[in-house]
CSV table of C-alpha atoms and ligand atoms in Angstrom, one decimal:
chain,number,residue,atom,x,y,z
A,1,MET,CA,266.9,-53.2,69.7
A,2,ALA,CA,264.6,-50.1,70.2
A,3,GLU,CA,264.2,-48.0,67.1
A,4,LEU,CA,265.5,-44.6,67.5
A,5,THR,CA,262.8,-42.1,66.7
A,6,VAL,CA,264.6,-39.0,65.3
A,7,GLN,CA,262.5,-35.7,65.8
A,8,LYS,CA,262.6,-33.4,63.1
A,9,PRO,CA,263.7,-29.9,64.2
A,10,ALA,CA,260.7,-27.4,64.3
A,11,VAL,CA,260.7,-25.3,61.0
A,12,THR,CA,260.8,-21.6,61.4
A,13,PRO,CA,258.1,-20.0,59.5
A,14,PRO,CA,259.3,-17.7,56.4
A,15,LEU,CA,259.7,-14.1,57.5
A,16,VAL,CA,257.0,-13.1,55.0
A,17,ALA,CA,254.4,-15.6,56.1
A,18,LEU,CA,251.5,-14.1,58.0
A,19,SER,CA,249.8,-15.5,60.9
A,20,GLU,CA,245.9,-16.0,60.4
A,21,ASP,CA,245.2,-12.9,62.5
A,22,GLU,CA,247.8,-10.8,60.3
A,23,LEU,CA,246.4,-12.1,57.1
A,24,LEU,CA,242.8,-11.2,58.0
A,25,PHE,CA,243.9,-7.7,59.4
A,26,ARG,CA,245.8,-7.1,56.1
A,27,ASP,CA,243.0,-8.2,53.9
A,28,ASN,CA,240.5,-6.0,55.7
A,29,ILE,CA,242.8,-2.9,55.3
A,30,ARG,CA,243.6,-3.8,51.6
A,31,GLN,CA,239.8,-4.0,51.0
A,32,PHE,CA,239.1,-0.8,52.7
A,33,ALA,CA,242.0,1.0,50.7
A,34,GLU,CA,240.5,-0.3,47.5
A,35,ASP,CA,237.0,0.5,48.1
A,36,ARG,CA,237.1,3.8,50.1
A,37,VAL,CA,240.7,5.3,49.5
A,38,ARG,CA,241.5,4.5,45.7
A,39,PRO,CA,238.3,6.4,44.4
A,40,LEU,CA,239.4,9.6,46.3
A,41,VAL,CA,243.1,9.6,45.5
A,42,LYS,CA,243.4,11.6,42.4
A,43,GLU,CA,241.1,14.3,43.7
A,44,MET,CA,242.9,14.6,47.1
A,45,ASP,CA,246.3,14.8,45.0
A,46,GLU,CA,245.0,17.6,42.9
A,47,LYS,CA,243.5,19.7,45.6
A,48,GLY,CA,246.3,19.0,48.0
A,49,VAL,CA,243.8,18.0,50.8
A,50,PHE,CA,243.2,14.9,52.7
A,51,ASP,CA,239.4,13.9,52.8
A,52,HIS,CA,238.1,14.4,56.4
A,53,GLY,CA,235.4,11.6,56.1
A,54,LEU,CA,238.1,9.3,55.3
A,55,ILE,CA,240.3,10.0,58.5
A,56,ARG,CA,237.0,9.4,60.5
A,57,GLU,CA,236.8,6.1,58.8
A,58,PHE,CA,240.4,5.3,59.8
A,59,PHE,CA,239.4,5.7,63.4
A,60,GLN,CA,236.2,3.6,62.9
A,61,LEU,CA,238.3,0.8,61.4
A,62,GLY,CA,240.9,0.9,64.2
A,63,LEU,CA,243.6,2.0,62.2
A,64,MET,CA,244.5,5.0,64.4
A,65,GLY,CA,245.5,2.9,67.6
A,66,ILE,CA,246.6,-0.2,66.2
A,67,GLU,CA,249.1,-1.1,69.0
A,68,VAL,CA,247.2,0.9,71.8
A,69,PRO,CA,246.0,-1.5,74.7
A,70,GLU,CA,242.4,-2.3,74.9
A,71,GLN,CA,242.0,-0.6,78.3
A,72,TYR,CA,242.5,2.8,76.2
A,73,GLY,CA,240.4,1.8,73.5
A,74,GLY,CA,242.9,0.5,71.1
A,75,GLY,CA,243.5,-2.6,69.0
A,76,ASP,CA,245.9,-4.3,71.3
A,77,GLY,CA,247.8,-5.4,68.1
A,78,THR,CA,251.5,-5.6,67.1
A,79,PHE,CA,254.1,-3.1,65.7
A,80,PHE,CA,254.2,-5.5,62.7
A,81,GLU,CA,250.3,-5.1,62.3
A,82,ALA,CA,250.9,-1.2,62.2
A,83,ILE,CA,253.5,-1.7,59.6
A,84,LEU,CA,251.1,-3.9,57.4
A,85,ALA,CA,248.5,-1.2,57.6
A,86,VAL,CA,251.0,1.6,56.5
A,87,GLU,CA,252.3,-0.7,53.5
A,88,GLU,CA,248.6,-1.5,52.6
A,89,MET,CA,247.3,2.1,52.6
A,90,SER,CA,250.4,3.4,50.8
A,91,ARG,CA,249.9,0.8,47.9
A,92,VAL,CA,246.9,2.9,47.2
A,93,ASP,CA,247.9,6.2,48.5
A,94,ALA,CA,251.0,7.3,50.0
A,95,SER,CA,249.5,10.3,51.8
A,96,ALA,CA,247.0,7.8,53.6
A,97,GLY,CA,249.9,5.8,54.4
A,98,VAL,CA,251.6,8.7,56.3
A,99,ILE,CA,248.7,9.6,58.2
A,100,VAL,CA,248.3,6.2,59.6
A,101,ASP,CA,252.1,6.0,60.1
A,102,VAL,CA,252.6,9.2,61.8
A,103,GLN,CA,249.7,8.3,64.2
A,104,ASN,CA,250.8,4.8,64.9
A,105,THR,CA,254.6,4.5,64.8
A,106,LEU,CA,255.7,8.0,66.1
A,107,VAL,CA,252.6,9.6,68.3
A,108,ASN,CA,251.1,6.6,69.9
A,109,ASN,CA,254.3,4.9,70.1
A,110,ALA,CA,255.8,7.7,72.0
A,111,LEU,CA,252.7,8.1,74.2
A,112,LEU,CA,252.9,4.4,75.0
A,113,ARG,CA,256.5,4.3,75.9
A,114,TRP,CA,257.1,7.6,77.6
A,115,ALA,CA,253.8,9.1,78.9
A,116,ASN,CA,252.8,8.6,82.5
A,117,GLU,CA,249.6,6.8,83.4
A,118,GLU,CA,247.6,10.1,83.9
A,119,GLN,CA,248.7,11.5,80.3
A,120,LYS,CA,247.8,8.0,78.9
A,121,LYS,CA,244.4,8.0,80.4
A,122,ARG,CA,243.8,11.6,79.1
A,123,TYR,CA,245.0,11.3,75.7
A,124,LEU,CA,245.1,7.4,74.4
A,125,PRO,CA,241.3,7.1,74.5
A,126,ARG,CA,241.0,10.1,72.2
A,127,MET,CA,243.9,9.0,69.8
A,128,THR,CA,242.2,5.7,69.1
A,129,THR,CA,238.8,7.7,68.5
A,130,GLU,CA,239.1,11.1,67.3
A,131,LEU,CA,242.2,12.9,67.9
A,132,VAL,CA,244.8,13.1,65.0
A,133,GLY,CA,248.5,13.2,66.4
A,134,ALA,CA,251.7,15.1,64.9
A,135,TYR,CA,255.4,15.0,65.8
A,136,ALA,CA,257.0,18.4,65.8
A,137,LEU,CA,261.0,18.1,65.7
A,138,SER,CA,262.3,19.8,62.5
A,139,GLU,CA,262.6,23.7,62.3
A,140,ALA,CA,263.7,25.9,59.4
A,141,GLY,CA,267.4,25.8,60.4
A,142,SER,CA,267.4,22.4,62.0
A,143,GLY,CA,266.7,19.2,59.9
A,144,SER,CA,269.5,16.7,59.9
A,145,ASP,CA,271.1,18.5,62.7
A,146,ALA,CA,267.7,18.2,64.7
A,147,PHE,CA,269.3,18.9,68.1
A,148,ALA,CA,270.2,22.5,67.1
A,149,LEU,CA,266.6,23.3,67.4
A,150,GLN,CA,265.8,27.0,68.6
A,151,THR,CA,262.3,26.6,70.1
A,152,LYS,CA,262.6,27.6,73.8
A,153,ALA,CA,260.7,26.7,76.9
A,154,GLU,CA,260.8,28.5,79.9
A,155,LEU,CA,259.2,27.5,83.4
A,156,ARG,CA,257.1,30.0,84.8
A,157,GLY,CA,255.0,28.7,88.0
A,158,ASP,CA,253.1,25.5,86.9
A,159,GLU,CA,253.4,26.3,83.1
A,160,TYR,CA,256.1,26.3,80.4
A,161,ILE,CA,256.3,29.2,78.1
A,162,LEU,CA,257.2,28.1,74.5
A,163,ASN,CA,258.4,30.5,71.9
A,164,GLY,CA,259.7,29.4,68.4
A,165,ARG,CA,258.7,27.9,65.1
A,166,LYS,CA,258.4,24.2,63.8
A,167,MET,CA,258.6,23.7,60.1
A,168,TRP,CA,257.5,20.5,57.9
A,169,ILE,CA,255.2,19.0,60.4
A,170,THR,CA,253.1,16.2,59.0
A,171,ASN,CA,249.3,16.3,59.8
A,172,GLY,CA,249.7,19.9,61.0
A,173,LYS,CA,246.4,20.8,59.6
A,174,GLU,CA,244.4,17.8,61.0
A,175,ALA,CA,246.0,17.2,64.3
A,176,GLY,CA,244.8,17.9,67.7
A,177,LEU,CA,247.7,16.7,69.7
A,178,PHE,CA,251.4,17.7,68.9
A,179,ILE,CA,254.4,15.9,70.3
A,180,LEU,CA,256.7,19.0,70.1
A,181,PHE,CA,260.3,19.3,71.0
A,182,ALA,CA,261.8,22.4,72.9
A,183,ASN,CA,264.9,23.4,74.7
A,184,ILE,CA,264.7,24.3,78.3
A,185,ASP,CA,268.0,25.1,78.7
A,186,PRO,CA,270.1,26.0,75.6
A,187,ALA,CA,273.2,26.3,77.6
A,188,GLN,CA,273.0,22.5,78.3
A,189,GLY,CA,272.8,22.0,74.4
A,190,TYR,CA,270.9,18.7,73.4
A,191,ARG,CA,270.6,18.0,77.2
A,192,GLY,CA,268.0,20.9,77.4
A,193,ILE,CA,265.6,19.1,74.8
A,194,THR,CA,262.3,18.2,76.3
A,195,ALA,CA,259.1,16.7,74.7
A,196,PHE,CA,255.8,18.6,75.2
A,197,LEU,CA,252.3,17.5,74.6
A,198,ILE,CA,250.6,20.3,73.1
A,199,GLU,CA,247.0,20.6,72.2
A,200,LYS,CA,245.9,22.6,69.4
A,201,ASP,CA,243.9,25.2,71.2
A,202,PHE,CA,246.5,25.7,73.9
A,203,PRO,CA,246.8,29.7,74.1
A,204,GLY,CA,249.8,31.0,71.9
A,205,PHE,CA,249.9,27.8,69.6
A,206,SER,CA,248.9,28.2,66.0
A,207,VAL,CA,249.3,26.4,62.6
A,208,GLY,CA,251.1,28.3,60.0
A,209,LYS,CA,251.7,27.9,56.3
A,210,LYS,CA,250.9,24.7,54.5
A,211,GLU,CA,253.5,23.6,52.0
A,212,ASP,CA,252.7,23.1,48.3
A,213,LYS,CA,254.6,19.9,47.6
A,214,LEU,CA,255.9,17.7,44.8
A,215,GLY,CA,254.5,14.4,46.3
A,216,ILE,CA,252.4,13.3,49.2
A,217,ARG,CA,250.4,16.3,48.5
A,218,ALA,CA,247.1,15.2,50.2
A,219,SER,CA,249.1,14.9,53.5
A,220,SER,CA,249.4,18.4,55.2
A,221,THR,CA,252.8,19.5,55.8
A,222,CYS,CA,252.8,22.8,58.0
A,223,GLU,CA,254.7,25.2,60.0
A,224,LEU,CA,253.8,25.5,63.8
A,225,ILE,CA,254.1,28.8,65.6
A,226,LEU,CA,254.5,29.2,69.2
A,227,GLU,CA,254.1,32.7,70.6
A,228,ASP,CA,254.2,32.6,74.5
A,229,CYS,CA,252.3,29.3,74.1
A,230,ARG,CA,251.4,28.4,77.5
A,231,VAL,CA,251.7,24.5,78.3
A,232,PRO,CA,250.9,23.0,81.6
A,233,ARG,CA,254.1,21.4,83.4
A,234,ALA,CA,251.9,18.2,83.6
A,235,ASN,CA,252.3,18.0,79.9
A,236,VAL,CA,255.9,17.3,79.8
A,237,LEU,CA,256.4,13.9,78.0
A,238,GLY,CA,259.0,11.7,79.8
A,239,GLU,CA,261.6,13.5,81.8
A,240,ALA,CA,262.5,17.3,81.4
A,241,GLY,CA,265.8,17.4,79.5
A,242,LYS,CA,265.6,13.8,78.1
A,243,GLY,CA,263.5,14.7,74.8
A,244,TYR,CA,266.6,14.0,72.8
A,245,LYS,CA,266.2,10.4,73.9
A,246,ILE,CA,262.6,10.3,73.0
A,247,ALA,CA,263.1,12.0,69.5
A,248,ILE,CA,265.9,9.3,68.7
A,249,GLU,CA,264.3,6.2,69.9
A,250,THR,CA,260.7,7.3,68.4
A,251,LEU,CA,262.2,8.0,64.9
A,252,ASN,CA,264.3,4.6,65.1
A,253,GLU,CA,261.0,2.9,65.0
A,254,GLY,CA,259.3,5.3,62.7
A,255,ARG,CA,261.9,4.5,60.1
A,256,ILE,CA,260.5,1.1,59.7
A,257,GLY,CA,257.2,2.9,59.0
A,258,ILE,CA,258.6,4.8,56.3
A,259,GLY,CA,260.2,1.6,54.8
A,260,ALA,CA,256.5,0.3,54.8
A,261,GLN,CA,255.3,3.2,53.2
A,262,MET,CA,258.0,2.9,50.5
A,263,LEU,CA,257.4,-0.8,50.1
A,264,GLY,CA,253.6,0.1,49.6
A,265,VAL,CA,254.5,2.9,46.9
A,266,ALA,CA,256.8,0.3,45.0
A,267,ARG,CA,254.0,-2.4,45.0
A,268,GLY,CA,251.3,0.1,43.8
A,269,ALA,CA,253.5,1.3,41.1
A,270,TRP,CA,254.6,-2.2,40.2
A,271,GLU,CA,251.0,-3.6,39.8
A,272,TYR,CA,250.0,-0.9,37.4
A,273,ALA,CA,253.1,-1.3,35.3
A,274,ALA,CA,252.8,-5.2,35.1
A,275,LYS,CA,249.0,-4.8,34.2
A,276,TYR,CA,249.6,-2.1,31.7
A,277,ALA,CA,252.5,-4.1,30.0
A,278,GLN,CA,250.1,-6.8,29.5
A,279,GLU,CA,247.4,-4.7,27.9
A,280,ARG,CA,249.5,-2.1,25.8
A,281,LYS,CA,250.3,-3.5,22.2
A,282,GLN,CA,253.1,-2.2,19.9
A,283,PHE,CA,254.6,-4.2,17.1
A,284,GLY,CA,251.4,-6.2,17.0
A,285,LYS,CA,251.6,-7.7,20.6
A,286,PRO,CA,251.7,-6.9,24.3
A,287,ILE,CA,254.9,-5.0,25.3
A,288,ALA,CA,255.0,-7.6,28.1
A,289,GLU,CA,256.0,-10.2,25.3
A,290,PHE,CA,259.3,-8.2,24.9
A,291,GLN,CA,262.0,-9.5,27.0
A,292,GLY,CA,263.1,-6.2,27.6
A,293,ILE,CA,260.1,-5.3,29.4
A,294,GLN,CA,259.9,-8.8,31.0
A,295,PHE,CA,263.1,-8.1,32.6
A,296,GLN,CA,262.3,-4.6,33.9
A,297,ILE,CA,259.3,-6.1,35.6
A,298,ALA,CA,261.2,-8.9,37.0
A,299,GLN,CA,264.0,-6.8,38.4
A,300,MET,CA,261.3,-4.5,39.9
A,301,ALA,CA,259.6,-7.5,41.6
A,302,THR,CA,262.8,-8.7,43.0
A,303,GLU,CA,263.6,-5.6,44.5
A,304,ILE,CA,260.2,-5.3,46.0
A,305,GLU,CA,260.7,-8.8,47.4
A,306,ALA,CA,263.9,-7.7,49.1
A,307,ALA,CA,262.2,-4.5,50.5
A,308,ARG,CA,259.4,-6.5,52.1
A,309,MET,CA,261.8,-8.9,53.8
A,310,MET,CA,263.7,-6.0,55.2
A,311,VAL,CA,260.6,-4.3,56.5
A,312,TYR,CA,259.0,-7.5,57.8
A,313,ASN,CA,262.4,-8.5,59.5
A,314,ALA,CA,262.8,-5.1,61.2
A,315,ALA,CA,259.2,-4.9,62.5
A,316,ARG,CA,259.4,-8.4,63.8
A,317,MET,CA,262.7,-7.6,65.4
A,318,LYS,CA,260.9,-4.6,67.2
A,319,ASP,CA,258.0,-6.8,68.3
A,320,ALA,CA,260.6,-9.5,69.6
A,321,GLY,CA,262.2,-6.8,71.8
A,322,MET,CA,265.5,-7.0,69.8
A,323,ASN,CA,267.9,-4.1,69.0
A,324,PHE,CA,266.7,-3.0,65.5
A,325,VAL,CA,268.5,0.4,65.0
A,326,LYS,CA,270.6,-0.8,62.2
A,327,GLU,CA,267.9,-2.7,60.6
A,328,ALA,CA,265.5,0.2,60.6
A,329,ALA,CA,268.1,2.5,59.1
A,330,MET,CA,268.9,0.0,56.3
A,331,THR,CA,265.3,-0.7,55.7
A,332,LYS,CA,264.3,3.0,55.3
A,333,LEU,CA,267.5,3.5,53.1
A,334,PHE,CA,266.8,0.5,50.8
A,335,CYS,CA,263.0,0.9,50.5
A,336,SER,CA,263.1,4.4,49.5
A,337,GLN,CA,265.6,3.5,46.8
A,338,VAL,CA,263.5,0.6,45.5
A,339,ALA,CA,260.4,2.9,45.6
A,340,GLU,CA,262.1,5.5,43.3
A,341,ARG,CA,263.5,3.0,41.0
A,342,VAL,CA,260.3,1.0,40.7
A,343,ALA,CA,258.1,4.1,40.3
A,344,SER,CA,260.3,5.6,37.8
A,345,LEU,CA,260.5,2.4,35.7
A,346,ALA,CA,256.7,2.2,35.9
A,347,VAL,CA,256.4,5.7,34.4
A,348,GLU,CA,258.7,4.4,31.6
A,349,ILE,CA,256.6,1.2,30.9
A,350,TYR,CA,253.6,3.4,30.4
A,351,GLY,CA,255.7,5.4,27.9
A,352,GLY,CA,254.2,8.9,27.0
A,353,TYR,CA,251.1,8.1,29.0
A,354,GLY,CA,253.0,7.7,32.2
A,355,PHE,CA,254.2,11.2,32.0
A,356,THR,CA,250.7,12.7,32.1
A,357,LYS,CA,248.5,13.1,35.2
A,358,ASP,CA,245.7,11.1,33.2
A,359,TYR,CA,247.6,7.9,34.4
A,360,PRO,CA,248.3,6.8,38.0
A,361,VAL,CA,252.1,6.0,37.8
A,362,GLU,CA,253.5,9.8,37.8
A,363,LYS,CA,252.0,10.2,41.3
A,364,TYR,CA,253.7,7.2,42.6
A,365,PHE,CA,257.0,8.6,41.0
A,366,ARG,CA,256.3,11.9,42.9
A,367,ASP,CA,255.3,10.3,46.2
A,368,SER,CA,258.5,8.2,46.1
A,369,LYS,CA,260.8,10.9,46.6
A,370,ILE,CA,259.8,11.7,50.1
A,371,GLY,CA,261.2,8.5,51.3
A,372,LYS,CA,264.7,9.6,50.8
A,373,ILE,CA,264.2,12.8,52.8
A,374,TYR,CA,262.0,12.7,56.0
A,375,GLU,CA,262.6,11.0,59.3
A,376,GLY,CA,266.4,11.4,58.4
A,377,THR,CA,267.7,11.7,54.9
A,378,SER,CA,269.5,8.8,53.1
A,379,ASN,CA,272.8,10.3,54.2
A,380,MET,CA,271.7,10.3,57.6
A,381,GLN,CA,270.7,6.6,57.5
A,382,LEU,CA,274.0,6.0,55.9
A,383,GLN,CA,275.7,7.7,58.8
A,384,THR,CA,274.0,5.4,61.2
A,385,ILE,CA,274.6,2.3,59.5
A,386,ALA,CA,278.3,3.2,58.8
A,387,LYS,CA,278.8,4.0,62.6
A,388,LEU,CA,277.2,0.6,63.7
A,389,VAL,CA,278.8,-1.6,61.0
A,390,LEU,CA,282.3,-0.1,61.6
A,391,GLY,CA,281.9,-0.5,65.2
A,392,GLY,CA,281.3,-4.3,64.8
A,393,LYS,CA,277.3,-4.2,65.1
B,401,FAD,C1,256.8,16.4,53.5
B,401,FAD,C2,257.7,16.5,54.5
B,401,FAD,C3,256.9,16.1,55.8
B,401,FAD,C4,257.9,16.1,57.0
B,401,FAD,N1,257.1,15.9,58.3
B,401,FAD,C5,258.1,16.1,59.3
B,401,FAD,C6,257.3,15.9,60.6
B,401,FAD,O1,256.1,15.4,60.7
B,401,FAD,N2,258.0,16.2,61.7
B,401,FAD,C7,259.2,16.7,61.8
B,401,FAD,O2,259.8,17.0,62.7
B,401,FAD,N3,259.9,17.0,60.5
B,401,FAD,C8,259.2,16.6,59.4
B,401,FAD,N4,259.9,16.8,58.1
B,401,FAD,C9,261.3,17.3,58.2
B,401,FAD,C10,262.4,16.3,57.7
B,401,FAD,O3,262.6,15.4,58.8
B,401,FAD,C11,263.5,17.1,57.2
B,401,FAD,O4,263.3,17.9,56.0
B,401,FAD,C12,264.8,16.2,57.0
B,401,FAD,O5,265.2,15.6,58.2
B,401,FAD,C13,266.0,16.9,56.4
B,401,FAD,O6,266.1,18.2,56.9
B,401,FAD,P1,266.5,19.6,56.1
B,401,FAD,O7,265.3,19.6,55.2
B,401,FAD,O8,266.7,20.7,57.0
B,401,FAD,O9,267.7,19.1,55.3
B,401,FAD,P2,269.2,19.3,55.5
B,401,FAD,O10,269.4,18.8,57.0
B,401,FAD,O11,269.4,20.7,55.5
B,401,FAD,O12,269.9,18.5,54.5
B,401,FAD,C14,270.2,18.9,53.2
B,401,FAD,C15,271.0,18.0,52.6
B,401,FAD,O13,272.3,18.0,53.2
B,401,FAD,C16,272.5,16.7,53.7
B,401,FAD,N5,273.3,16.5,54.8
B,401,FAD,C17,273.2,17.2,56.0
B,401,FAD,N6,274.2,16.8,57.1
B,401,FAD,C18,274.9,16.1,56.5
B,401,FAD,C19,275.9,15.4,56.9
B,401,FAD,N7,276.3,15.5,58.2
B,401,FAD,N8,276.5,14.5,56.1
B,401,FAD,C20,276.0,14.3,54.8
B,401,FAD,N9,275.0,14.9,54.3
B,401,FAD,C21,274.5,15.8,55.1
B,401,FAD,C22,271.1,16.0,53.7
B,401,FAD,O14,271.4,14.5,53.5
B,401,FAD,C23,270.4,16.5,52.6
B,401,FAD,O15,270.8,15.9,51.5
B,401,FAD,C24,259.4,16.7,56.9
B,401,FAD,C25,259.7,16.8,55.7
B,401,FAD,C26,259.0,17.0,54.5
B,401,FAD,C27,259.7,17.5,53.4
């Protein structure tokens, strides 16, 4: 009788396993962040200004156009790689992380998805080499209720005339291109919202006050002022009146990026805490030998592992073309909680030293707070998740 050969089913690689390409990509960025970013972190935080030379290096390293196809000068990479870059940068500095994040997961992503060919040719080669992008949705009176925005756009001939103010715009100081949302027909409510591509030297556009913040201090957060700002009709991104769709869908992807930023913050804080616990002696031995500290370090590591799996899963779902809206909201919600808890414990493990600016952990604690606020507060994520899970999704 012929012997039956039983074929073992193919084994699915673990979620957190990286391909050779991904590993190489991550290691390059990790090295760069250690060598070039880490030495500047403290000074940039104190001054509240991001080093311009570093941004140039981000472009040279290909960090500002990770997913952009080669034909426009980009890295032709995956969303997952963009997420790895945000995580690795944020492990060293959350401000560096958010610059890379906004460029890739918001601005380039929106251009790739919604820009027409002429707009892609005009902007993507610059986005990969010298142009920093910003994403301008929020206003003083409209944050969580983003579609209540008041900035108006009126069509006159071949131009739109924009009037209004934006608030809280990340990269405001450095950006040359703004994806900015304004309403072309307020009577239509959110159906009037339209996305515009605005260059910083368009007449009537200016950057206003820069916020003095608790955390991510080196990342600029600015007001934008539009006073009869003239924008060519050809600079409408996607369809007029469909800006709300662009805003929602771009932010869905962006949330995975913020999850990655918070994962990086948690890892960075944990690494300092674990090292310090093995060096700091009390009662004649390293504090890491006390079970109380060991359990804290273990709890932090476990939460980081869970956060990493959520980020990697959501990013891989996006690359696989699956619906990831629920997972993205959960990822941002959870990772921002983990970052805050881990960074807070790191401060405690450092004791009194942790509470001072002479040691690095208080900055991680300050930087962690933003994860619960931007790209939709935690309550907004819970609202999305509740709607989906109660709806059977
Ligand atoms: C550093 C920083 C960078 C930013 N970068 C950008 C950027 O690049 N581009 C951009 O467009 N915006 C940006 N923002 C704006 C950010 O997205 C908003 O601050 C955020 O969406 C919250 O809006 P808000 O500040 O108006 O708070 P509000 O919406 O006023 O919320 C205040 C509180 O009320 C809660 N709340 C509101 N509505 C509800 C509800 N229905 N149910 C339960 N709770 C509710 C919120 O959860 C929050 O706790 C940035 C903000 C900061 C601080």
